[in-house]
């Protein structure tokens, strides 16, 4: 179903890696340091030919991707009398750059501006408009109306006699005409907002044992990530019959609440799609730290358990995701990844959605380990 390519060849991958494992003080202090660099040459990717050709273009060796990163871990374990303890942590980072993509620099607006591959940018980069404040006065409204004509981002139009909920009005967002051509359009006024893939992934753990008591805790988190939510849950009252998030309560614009974080409340799709268009205003900081796991236990002395013909008896409490600190505005889980929403065609640029439909759960367990 496509033309035949006579110039295709193998992809070439170059891996470079250097690392160090170390241990000192009779292995009480230990760790690793590693740096890596990877280069993909001749990546087999889709090519774009003029439509007048009348046939689909064959894939070609037009891609080049550079990836580099590092990882560091450090730990300490020791014993003081009857107290044994340990503490350890690790952090890693990786960056990538699509240095060549056959000259293709198309920036799609689908999937809230998440683009899987754009030449000159990292994979999975968000693109969006630049927020320019909220319309607070009639003077600002009339000045901003000049951008209605010629825009392709859905700025609501309408004459002054139309209902306020179906046209541009006080309490709506404004976006910048970045390239200065007198209209706000995609992708001409879009800028890179960050990438969906997390950076500075880290974790640390610690534990101790003393006279039958044991304690272990694991923290983990991400230092940098850009998130743009999808779905109705990201917009207050987007669907009338849908339950609402308490995080939005009292935080939408009104004539008596002009400094609110969110624009005016609306159930009109045109208004909401415009106000919540992908931009640096709706992009969220996905950095977080979380108490991933906590275990506290106590093992009864054997001189007591053996009288009951029990070899070992331990009671414990275990908890998962008990605490976190996050900058997500509406309380949803920053750890969620984007779920696959399509098979990844070229038009959608091989990306997916991030709707986060369900709230976050914490798990707590009381248990008993019994050995006869």
mmCIF file of C-alpha atoms in Angstrom:
data_model
loop_
_atom_site.group_PDB
_atom_site.id
_atom_site.type_symbol
_atom_site.label_atom_id
_atom_site.label_comp_id
_atom_site.label_asym_id
_atom_site.label_seq_id
_atom_site.Cartn_x
_atom_site.Cartn_y
_atom_site.Cartn_z
ATOM 1 C CA UNK A 1 0.000 0.000 0.000
ATOM 2 C CA UNK A 2 3.009 2.327 -0.058
ATOM 3 C CA UNK A 3 5.844 3.177 -2.387
ATOM 4 C CA UNK A 4 8.970 1.055 -2.205
ATOM 5 C CA UNK A 5 12.031 2.528 -0.502
ATOM 6 C CA UNK A 6 15.378 1.602 -2.054
ATOM 7 C CA UNK A 7 17.542 3.620 0.328
ATOM 8 C CA UNK A 8 16.708 2.045 3.679
ATOM 9 C CA UNK A 9 19.415 0.574 5.872
ATOM 10 C CA UNK A 10 19.993 -0.577 9.441
ATOM 11 C CA UNK A 11 19.623 1.801 12.335
ATOM 12 C CA UNK A 12 22.875 2.517 14.168
ATOM 13 C CA UNK A 13 23.019 2.790 17.956
ATOM 14 C CA UNK A 14 26.083 4.034 19.819
ATOM 15 C CA UNK A 15 26.164 3.429 23.587
ATOM 16 C CA UNK A 16 28.721 5.007 25.894
ATOM 17 C CA UNK A 17 28.764 4.275 29.587
ATOM 18 C CA UNK A 18 31.091 4.803 32.513
ATOM 19 C CA UNK A 19 30.397 3.790 36.100
ATOM 20 C CA UNK A 20 31.939 3.265 39.500
ATOM 21 C CA UNK A 21 30.871 0.987 42.330
ATOM 22 C CA UNK A 22 32.491 1.715 45.686
ATOM 23 C CA UNK A 23 32.431 0.562 49.305
ATOM 24 C CA UNK A 24 34.429 1.847 52.272
ATOM 25 C CA UNK A 25 34.735 1.366 56.023
ATOM 26 C CA UNK A 26 34.177 -2.378 55.903
ATOM 27 C CA UNK A 27 31.279 -1.965 53.464
ATOM 28 C CA UNK A 28 29.338 0.305 55.791
ATOM 29 C CA UNK A 29 29.484 3.137 53.251
ATOM 30 C CA UNK A 30 28.625 2.068 49.707
ATOM 31 C CA UNK A 31 27.305 3.483 46.471
ATOM 32 C CA UNK A 32 27.458 3.813 42.694
ATOM 33 C CA UNK A 33 28.059 6.590 40.175
ATOM 34 C CA UNK A 34 27.157 6.158 36.499
ATOM 35 C CA UNK A 35 27.021 8.333 33.380
ATOM 36 C CA UNK A 36 25.641 7.217 30.039
ATOM 37 C CA UNK A 37 25.186 8.588 26.543
ATOM 38 C CA UNK A 38 23.246 7.021 23.712
ATOM 39 C CA UNK A 39 22.937 8.089 20.098
ATOM 40 C CA UNK A 40 20.441 6.646 17.625
ATOM 41 C CA UNK A 41 21.438 7.277 14.014
ATOM 42 C CA UNK A 42 19.456 6.414 10.892
ATOM 43 C CA UNK A 43 16.221 6.014 12.859
ATOM 44 C CA UNK A 44 13.501 4.536 10.664
ATOM 45 C CA UNK A 45 10.672 7.099 10.738
ATOM 46 C CA UNK A 46 7.762 8.207 8.583
ATOM 47 C CA UNK A 47 8.462 10.601 5.723
ATOM 48 C CA UNK A 48 6.128 13.237 4.319
ATOM 49 C CA UNK A 49 5.716 13.707 0.565
ATOM 50 C CA UNK A 50 3.454 16.200 -1.249
ATOM 51 C CA UNK A 51 -0.182 15.040 -1.479
ATOM 52 C CA UNK A 52 -0.084 15.294 -5.263
ATOM 53 C CA UNK A 53 2.064 12.148 -5.218
ATOM 54 C CA UNK A 54 -1.102 10.126 -4.702
ATOM 55 C CA UNK A 55 0.490 7.414 -2.522
ATOM 56 C CA UNK A 56 1.783 7.002 1.015
ATOM 57 C CA UNK A 57 5.477 7.657 1.472
ATOM 58 C CA UNK A 58 7.680 4.815 2.732
ATOM 59 C CA UNK A 59 9.538 5.094 6.007
ATOM 60 C CA UNK A 60 13.125 6.245 5.769
ATOM 61 C CA UNK A 61 16.305 6.581 7.829
ATOM 62 C CA UNK A 62 15.715 10.234 8.620
ATOM 63 C CA UNK A 63 15.843 10.357 12.418
ATOM 64 C CA UNK A 64 18.588 11.014 14.927
ATOM 65 C CA UNK A 65 18.094 11.007 18.713
ATOM 66 C CA UNK A 66 20.628 11.814 21.421
ATOM 67 C CA UNK A 67 20.040 10.692 25.018
ATOM 68 C CA UNK A 68 22.268 11.209 28.032
ATOM 69 C CA UNK A 69 21.927 10.918 31.767
ATOM 70 C CA UNK A 70 23.423 9.940 35.088
ATOM 71 C CA UNK A 71 22.615 8.050 38.267
ATOM 72 C CA UNK A 72 23.991 8.292 41.788
ATOM 73 C CA UNK A 73 23.283 6.141 44.831
ATOM 74 C CA UNK A 74 24.709 6.217 48.334
ATOM 75 C CA UNK A 75 24.048 4.137 51.420
ATOM 76 C CA UNK A 76 25.188 3.576 54.982
ATOM 77 C CA UNK A 77 24.574 0.600 57.276
ATOM 78 C CA UNK A 78 25.884 0.051 60.777
ATOM 79 C CA UNK A 79 25.167 -1.328 64.233
ATOM 80 C CA UNK A 80 25.364 0.352 67.633
ATOM 81 C CA UNK A 81 24.936 -2.143 70.442
ATOM 82 C CA UNK A 82 21.599 -3.864 69.856
ATOM 83 C CA UNK A 83 20.503 -1.216 67.352
ATOM 84 C CA UNK A 84 20.975 -2.039 63.667
ATOM 85 C CA UNK A 85 20.151 0.646 61.135
ATOM 86 C CA UNK A 86 20.527 1.554 57.472
ATOM 87 C CA UNK A 87 19.845 4.520 55.226
ATOM 88 C CA UNK A 88 20.233 4.791 51.454
ATOM 89 C CA UNK A 89 19.126 6.892 48.541
ATOM 90 C CA UNK A 90 19.464 7.303 44.799
ATOM 91 C CA UNK A 91 18.765 9.927 42.171
ATOM 92 C CA UNK A 92 18.882 9.778 38.382
ATOM 93 C CA UNK A 93 18.329 12.098 35.459
ATOM 94 C CA UNK A 94 18.105 11.767 31.689
ATOM 95 C CA UNK A 95 17.628 14.192 28.831
ATOM 96 C CA UNK A 96 17.094 13.642 25.135
ATOM 97 C CA UNK A 97 17.034 15.699 21.962
ATOM 98 C CA UNK A 98 15.565 14.760 18.599
ATOM 99 C CA UNK A 99 18.321 16.350 16.548
ATOM 100 C CA UNK A 100 16.934 15.184 13.206
ATOM 101 C CA UNK A 101 13.447 14.147 12.142
ATOM 102 C CA UNK A 102 13.675 14.476 8.407
ATOM 103 C CA UNK A 103 13.012 18.204 8.631
ATOM 104 C CA UNK A 104 9.536 17.634 10.097
ATOM 105 C CA UNK A 105 8.682 20.311 12.666
ATOM 106 C CA UNK A 106 4.894 20.057 12.691
ATOM 107 C CA UNK A 107 3.480 20.924 16.121
ATOM 108 C CA UNK A 108 0.083 19.305 16.666
ATOM 109 C CA UNK A 109 -2.532 20.749 19.002
ATOM 110 C CA UNK A 110 -4.105 17.352 19.766
ATOM 111 C CA UNK A 111 -3.656 15.697 23.175
ATOM 112 C CA UNK A 112 -3.464 19.067 24.947
ATOM 113 C CA UNK A 113 -0.362 20.047 23.001
ATOM 114 C CA UNK A 114 1.682 16.947 23.835
ATOM 115 C CA UNK A 115 3.856 16.103 20.833
ATOM 116 C CA UNK A 116 5.699 12.812 20.715
ATOM 117 C CA UNK A 117 8.358 13.952 18.246
ATOM 118 C CA UNK A 118 9.285 17.410 16.959
ATOM 119 C CA UNK A 119 12.699 18.065 15.456
ATOM 120 C CA UNK A 120 14.885 20.151 17.748
ATOM 121 C CA UNK A 121 13.001 19.247 20.941
ATOM 122 C CA UNK A 122 12.946 16.372 23.475
ATOM 123 C CA UNK A 123 10.482 13.550 22.944
ATOM 124 C CA UNK A 124 7.041 14.032 24.545
ATOM 125 C CA UNK A 125 7.249 17.813 24.740
ATOM 126 C CA UNK A 126 4.215 19.949 25.552
ATOM 127 C CA UNK A 127 3.545 23.014 23.436
ATOM 128 C CA UNK A 128 1.088 25.723 24.403
ATOM 129 C CA UNK A 129 0.106 29.372 24.266
ATOM 130 C CA UNK A 130 1.451 32.059 26.602
ATOM 131 C CA UNK A 131 -1.050 33.273 29.212
ATOM 132 C CA UNK A 132 -1.527 37.052 29.263
ATOM 133 C CA UNK A 133 -3.762 37.584 32.282
ATOM 134 C CA UNK A 134 -7.514 37.749 32.832
ATOM 135 C CA UNK A 135 -10.016 40.145 31.313
ATOM 136 C CA UNK A 136 -11.001 42.360 34.251
ATOM 137 C CA UNK A 137 -12.365 45.530 32.612
ATOM 138 C CA UNK A 138 -14.437 46.481 29.582
ATOM 139 C CA UNK A 139 -11.412 48.346 28.214
ATOM 140 C CA UNK A 140 -9.357 45.140 28.307
ATOM 141 C CA UNK A 141 -12.247 43.248 26.718
ATOM 142 C CA UNK A 142 -12.565 45.648 23.776
ATOM 143 C CA UNK A 143 -8.792 45.730 23.230
ATOM 144 C CA UNK A 144 -8.592 41.929 23.212
ATOM 145 C CA UNK A 145 -11.523 41.534 20.810
ATOM 146 C CA UNK A 146 -9.214 42.458 17.921
ATOM 147 C CA UNK A 147 -7.732 38.949 18.173
ATOM 148 C CA UNK A 148 -11.095 37.242 17.501
ATOM 149 C CA UNK A 149 -10.807 37.618 13.739
ATOM 150 C CA UNK A 150 -8.411 35.135 12.161
ATOM 151 C CA UNK A 151 -7.765 33.096 15.292
ATOM 152 C CA UNK A 152 -7.936 29.286 15.214
ATOM 153 C CA UNK A 153 -7.963 28.573 18.967
ATOM 154 C CA UNK A 154 -11.693 29.137 19.456
ATOM 155 C CA UNK A 155 -11.809 32.639 20.927
ATOM 156 C CA UNK A 156 -15.571 33.090 21.478
ATOM 157 C CA UNK A 157 -17.136 35.647 19.144
ATOM 158 C CA UNK A 158 -20.545 37.323 19.283
ATOM 159 C CA UNK A 159 -22.217 40.686 19.347
ATOM 160 C CA UNK A 160 -22.736 42.575 22.562
ATOM 161 C CA UNK A 161 -26.413 41.610 22.734
ATOM 162 C CA UNK A 162 -25.588 37.904 22.851
ATOM 163 C CA UNK A 163 -25.752 36.031 26.134
ATOM 164 C CA UNK A 164 -22.598 36.492 28.184
ATOM 165 C CA UNK A 165 -22.071 32.749 28.498
ATOM 166 C CA UNK A 166 -21.602 32.269 24.746
ATOM 167 C CA UNK A 167 -19.088 35.001 23.908
ATOM 168 C CA UNK A 168 -15.837 36.532 25.133
ATOM 169 C CA UNK A 169 -16.507 38.287 28.415
ATOM 170 C CA UNK A 170 -15.095 39.566 31.675
ATOM 171 C CA UNK A 171 -13.471 36.740 33.604
ATOM 172 C CA UNK A 172 -12.056 35.014 30.523
ATOM 173 C CA UNK A 173 -8.377 34.341 29.889
ATOM 174 C CA UNK A 174 -6.157 36.240 27.484
ATOM 175 C CA UNK A 175 -3.261 34.806 25.477
ATOM 176 C CA UNK A 176 -0.292 36.534 23.883
ATOM 177 C CA UNK A 177 0.230 37.139 20.196
ATOM 178 C CA UNK A 178 3.782 35.803 20.417
ATOM 179 C CA UNK A 179 4.801 36.389 16.796
ATOM 180 C CA UNK A 180 3.085 39.754 16.563
ATOM 181 C CA UNK A 181 1.004 39.069 13.440
ATOM 182 C CA UNK A 182 -2.180 40.511 14.933
ATOM 183 C CA UNK A 183 -3.936 37.196 15.565
ATOM 184 C CA UNK A 184 -3.587 34.293 17.958
ATOM 185 C CA UNK A 185 -3.080 31.055 16.076
ATOM 186 C CA UNK A 186 -1.671 27.581 16.505
ATOM 187 C CA UNK A 187 1.157 26.697 16.091
ATOM 188 C CA UNK A 188 2.495 30.156 15.230
ATOM 189 C CA UNK A 189 2.055 31.439 18.802
ATOM 190 C CA UNK A 190 2.858 28.166 20.573
ATOM 191 C CA UNK A 191 5.965 27.719 22.718
ATOM 192 C CA UNK A 192 7.557 24.679 24.345
ATOM 193 C CA UNK A 193 6.301 24.223 27.920
ATOM 194 C CA UNK A 194 8.315 21.214 29.074
ATOM 195 C CA UNK A 195 8.216 17.472 28.678
ATOM 196 C CA UNK A 196 5.893 14.872 30.123
ATOM 197 C CA UNK A 197 8.700 12.442 30.967
ATOM 198 C CA UNK A 198 9.924 12.914 34.549
ATOM 199 C CA UNK A 199 13.395 14.160 35.398
ATOM 200 C CA UNK A 200 15.397 13.859 38.635
ATOM 201 C CA UNK A 201 13.689 10.666 39.767
ATOM 202 C CA UNK A 202 14.767 9.890 43.316
ATOM 203 C CA UNK A 203 14.088 7.708 46.322
ATOM 204 C CA UNK A 204 15.531 7.172 49.765
ATOM 205 C CA UNK A 205 14.850 4.659 52.474
ATOM 206 C CA UNK A 206 15.790 3.961 56.039
ATOM 207 C CA UNK A 207 15.200 1.353 58.672
ATOM 208 C CA UNK A 208 16.229 0.053 62.052
ATOM 209 C CA UNK A 209 15.884 -3.006 64.283
ATOM 210 C CA UNK A 210 16.086 -2.922 68.083
ATOM 211 C CA UNK A 211 15.024 -5.470 70.685
ATOM 212 C CA UNK A 212 12.320 -6.976 68.500
ATOM 213 C CA UNK A 213 11.103 -3.697 67.015
ATOM 214 C CA UNK A 214 11.573 -3.058 63.311
ATOM 215 C CA UNK A 215 10.922 0.037 61.251
ATOM 216 C CA UNK A 216 11.285 0.664 57.504
ATOM 217 C CA UNK A 217 10.262 3.644 55.368
ATOM 218 C CA UNK A 218 10.610 4.382 51.665
ATOM 219 C CA UNK A 219 10.202 7.842 50.129
ATOM 220 C CA UNK A 220 10.207 8.471 46.387
ATOM 221 C CA UNK A 221 9.513 11.340 44.067
ATOM 222 C CA UNK A 222 10.204 13.363 40.942
ATOM 223 C CA UNK A 223 12.047 16.656 40.794
ATOM 224 C CA UNK A 224 10.760 17.943 37.452
ATOM 225 C CA UNK A 225 7.877 17.111 35.138
ATOM 226 C CA UNK A 226 5.283 19.050 33.142
ATOM 227 C CA UNK A 227 1.664 17.870 33.277
ATOM 228 C CA UNK A 228 -1.338 19.123 31.332
ATOM 229 C CA UNK A 229 -4.506 17.349 32.407
ATOM 230 C CA UNK A 230 -7.167 16.087 30.009
ATOM 231 C CA UNK A 231 -10.839 15.229 30.368
ATOM 232 C CA UNK A 232 -13.794 16.963 32.027
ATOM 233 C CA UNK A 233 -12.368 16.701 35.546
ATOM 234 C CA UNK A 234 -9.820 19.407 34.782
ATOM 235 C CA UNK A 235 -12.549 22.078 34.328
ATOM 236 C CA UNK A 236 -14.951 23.215 37.091
ATOM 237 C CA UNK A 237 -18.582 22.395 36.159
ATOM 238 C CA UNK A 238 -17.583 21.293 32.653
ATOM 239 C CA UNK A 239 -20.405 18.737 32.779
ATOM 240 C CA UNK A 240 -23.456 19.684 34.821
ATOM 241 C CA UNK A 241 -24.351 16.145 35.944
ATOM 242 C CA UNK A 242 -20.783 15.255 36.939
ATOM 243 C CA UNK A 243 -19.673 15.388 40.560
ATOM 244 C CA UNK A 244 -17.411 18.351 41.256
ATOM 245 C CA UNK A 245 -14.040 18.590 42.951
ATOM 246 C CA UNK A 246 -14.044 20.551 46.206
ATOM 247 C CA UNK A 247 -10.651 21.991 45.206
ATOM 248 C CA UNK A 248 -12.466 24.317 42.761
ATOM 249 C CA UNK A 249 -14.882 25.684 45.352
ATOM 250 C CA UNK A 250 -14.657 29.464 45.685
ATOM 251 C CA UNK A 251 -11.747 29.690 43.248
ATOM 252 C CA UNK A 252 -13.544 30.705 40.032
ATOM 253 C CA UNK A 253 -13.782 34.291 38.776
ATOM 254 C CA UNK A 254 -16.814 36.389 39.573
ATOM 255 C CA UNK A 255 -17.427 40.160 39.850
ATOM 256 C CA UNK A 256 -16.882 39.825 43.606
ATOM 257 C CA UNK A 257 -13.930 37.419 43.299
ATOM 258 C CA UNK A 258 -11.824 38.964 40.553
ATOM 259 C CA UNK A 259 -8.503 37.618 41.864
ATOM 260 C CA UNK A 260 -9.626 33.976 41.661
ATOM 261 C CA UNK A 261 -7.218 31.489 40.127
ATOM 262 C CA UNK A 262 -9.732 29.980 37.672
ATOM 263 C CA UNK A 263 -11.685 31.922 35.005
ATOM 264 C CA UNK A 264 -15.435 32.429 35.164
ATOM 265 C CA UNK A 265 -17.587 29.375 35.724
ATOM 266 C CA UNK A 266 -19.255 28.054 32.569
ATOM 267 C CA UNK A 267 -20.892 24.897 31.247
ATOM 268 C CA UNK A 268 -20.495 26.079 27.649
ATOM 269 C CA UNK A 269 -17.977 24.012 25.716
ATOM 270 C CA UNK A 270 -16.840 26.925 23.558
ATOM 271 C CA UNK A 271 -15.935 29.000 26.611
ATOM 272 C CA UNK A 272 -14.251 26.167 28.494
ATOM 273 C CA UNK A 273 -12.301 24.891 25.496
ATOM 274 C CA UNK A 274 -10.951 28.393 24.981
ATOM 275 C CA UNK A 275 -10.167 29.282 28.611
ATOM 276 C CA UNK A 276 -8.560 25.896 29.230
ATOM 277 C CA UNK A 277 -6.717 25.754 25.907
ATOM 278 C CA UNK A 278 -3.229 24.328 26.328
ATOM 279 C CA UNK A 279 -1.000 27.075 27.704
ATOM 280 C CA UNK A 280 1.568 27.808 30.362
ATOM 281 C CA UNK A 281 -1.374 28.729 32.615
ATOM 282 C CA UNK A 282 -2.831 25.203 32.756
ATOM 283 C CA UNK A 283 0.554 23.459 32.661
ATOM 284 C CA UNK A 284 1.231 22.063 36.132
ATOM 285 C CA UNK A 285 4.433 21.303 37.994
ATOM 286 C CA UNK A 286 4.498 17.518 38.382
ATOM 287 C CA UNK A 287 7.268 17.473 41.012
ATOM 288 C CA UNK A 288 6.381 15.601 44.207
ATOM 289 C CA UNK A 289 7.684 13.611 47.146
ATOM 290 C CA UNK A 290 5.748 10.707 48.634
ATOM 291 C CA UNK A 291 5.965 8.319 51.564
ATOM 292 C CA UNK A 292 5.626 5.259 49.383
ATOM 293 C CA UNK A 293 5.774 2.606 52.075
ATOM 294 C CA UNK A 294 5.976 2.405 55.865
ATOM 295 C CA UNK A 295 6.272 -0.726 57.983
ATOM 296 C CA UNK A 296 6.404 -0.833 61.797
ATOM 297 C CA UNK A 297 6.556 -4.198 63.526
ATOM 298 C CA UNK A 298 7.312 -5.989 66.749
ATOM 299 C CA UNK A 299 8.481 -9.574 67.199
ATOM 300 C CA UNK A 300 7.685 -11.088 70.584
ATOM 301 C CA UNK A 301 10.630 -12.614 72.504
ATOM 302 C CA UNK A 302 11.100 -16.317 71.849
ATOM 303 C CA UNK A 303 11.064 -17.156 75.567
ATOM 304 C CA UNK A 304 7.430 -16.064 75.575
ATOM 305 C CA UNK A 305 6.281 -17.542 72.268
ATOM 306 C CA UNK A 306 7.909 -20.940 72.812
ATOM 307 C CA UNK A 307 5.790 -21.468 75.894
ATOM 308 C CA UNK A 308 2.811 -21.432 73.555
ATOM 309 C CA UNK A 309 4.680 -23.674 71.080
ATOM 310 C CA UNK A 310 5.031 -20.796 68.641
ATOM 311 C CA UNK A 311 8.333 -20.430 66.858
ATOM 312 C CA UNK A 312 7.880 -16.772 65.876
ATOM 313 C CA UNK A 313 5.137 -14.180 66.353
ATOM 314 C CA UNK A 314 5.294 -10.720 64.781
ATOM 315 C CA UNK A 315 2.611 -8.028 64.649
ATOM 316 C CA UNK A 316 2.986 -5.154 62.212
ATOM 317 C CA UNK A 317 1.430 -2.134 60.578
ATOM 318 C CA UNK A 318 2.007 -1.468 56.897
ATOM 319 C CA UNK A 319 0.959 1.585 54.939
ATOM 320 C CA UNK A 320 1.333 2.593 51.292
ATOM 321 C CA UNK A 321 1.174 6.133 49.916
ATOM 322 C CA UNK A 322 0.398 7.580 53.348
ATOM 323 C CA UNK A 323 1.676 11.097 52.681
ATOM 324 C CA UNK A 324 2.837 13.271 49.813
ATOM 325 C CA UNK A 325 3.745 16.847 48.998
ATOM 326 C CA UNK A 326 2.742 17.937 45.515
ATOM 327 C CA UNK A 327 2.038 21.097 43.532
ATOM 328 C CA UNK A 328 -0.907 19.592 41.642
ATOM 329 C CA UNK A 329 -3.683 22.116 42.190
ATOM 330 C CA UNK A 330 -6.732 19.871 42.484
ATOM 331 C CA UNK A 331 -5.384 17.045 44.614
ATOM 332 C CA UNK A 332 -5.049 14.328 41.962
ATOM 333 C CA UNK A 333 -2.208 11.856 41.839
ATOM 334 C CA UNK A 334 1.005 13.380 40.370
ATOM 335 C CA UNK A 335 2.470 9.891 39.950
ATOM 336 C CA UNK A 336 -0.073 8.876 37.310
ATOM 337 C CA UNK A 337 1.269 8.268 33.842
ATOM 338 C CA UNK A 338 -0.519 8.968 30.596
ATOM 339 C CA UNK A 339 -2.813 6.104 29.593
ATOM 340 C CA UNK A 340 -2.868 4.898 26.014
ATOM 341 C CA UNK A 341 -5.783 6.435 24.136
ATOM 342 C CA UNK A 342 -4.970 5.498 20.559
ATOM 343 C CA UNK A 343 -2.756 3.262 18.489
ATOM 344 C CA UNK A 344 -0.440 6.140 17.728
ATOM 345 C CA UNK A 345 -0.966 7.315 14.180
ATOM 346 C CA UNK A 346 1.245 9.917 12.578
ATOM 347 C CA UNK A 347 -1.377 12.638 12.822
ATOM 348 C CA UNK A 348 -1.665 12.295 16.591
ATOM 349 C CA UNK A 349 2.106 12.030 16.892
ATOM 350 C CA UNK A 350 2.125 8.840 18.975
ATOM 351 C CA UNK A 351 0.878 10.373 22.210
ATOM 352 C CA UNK A 352 -1.855 9.613 24.696
ATOM 353 C CA UNK A 353 -4.183 11.160 27.244
ATOM 354 C CA UNK A 354 -3.788 12.065 30.904
ATOM 355 C CA UNK A 355 -7.296 12.231 32.297
ATOM 356 C CA UNK A 356 -6.784 10.827 35.829
ATOM 357 C CA UNK A 357 -10.389 9.781 36.322
ATOM 358 C CA UNK A 358 -10.131 8.398 39.843
ATOM 359 C CA UNK A 359 -8.928 9.960 43.099
ATOM 360 C CA UNK A 360 -5.901 8.703 44.935
ATOM 361 C CA UNK A 361 -6.066 5.833 47.429
ATOM 362 C CA UNK A 362 -4.085 5.146 50.584
ATOM 363 C CA UNK A 363 -3.685 1.594 51.858
ATOM 364 C CA UNK A 364 -3.213 0.587 55.512
ATOM 365 C CA UNK A 365 -2.786 -2.948 56.806
ATOM 366 C CA UNK A 366 -2.589 -4.508 60.252
ATOM 367 C CA UNK A 367 -1.016 -7.944 60.129
ATOM 368 C CA UNK A 368 0.205 -10.903 62.079
ATOM 369 C CA UNK A 369 3.071 -13.230 61.084
ATOM 370 C CA UNK A 370 2.796 -16.535 62.906
ATOM 371 C CA UNK A 371 5.244 -19.449 62.577
ATOM 372 C CA UNK A 372 4.729 -22.753 64.440
#
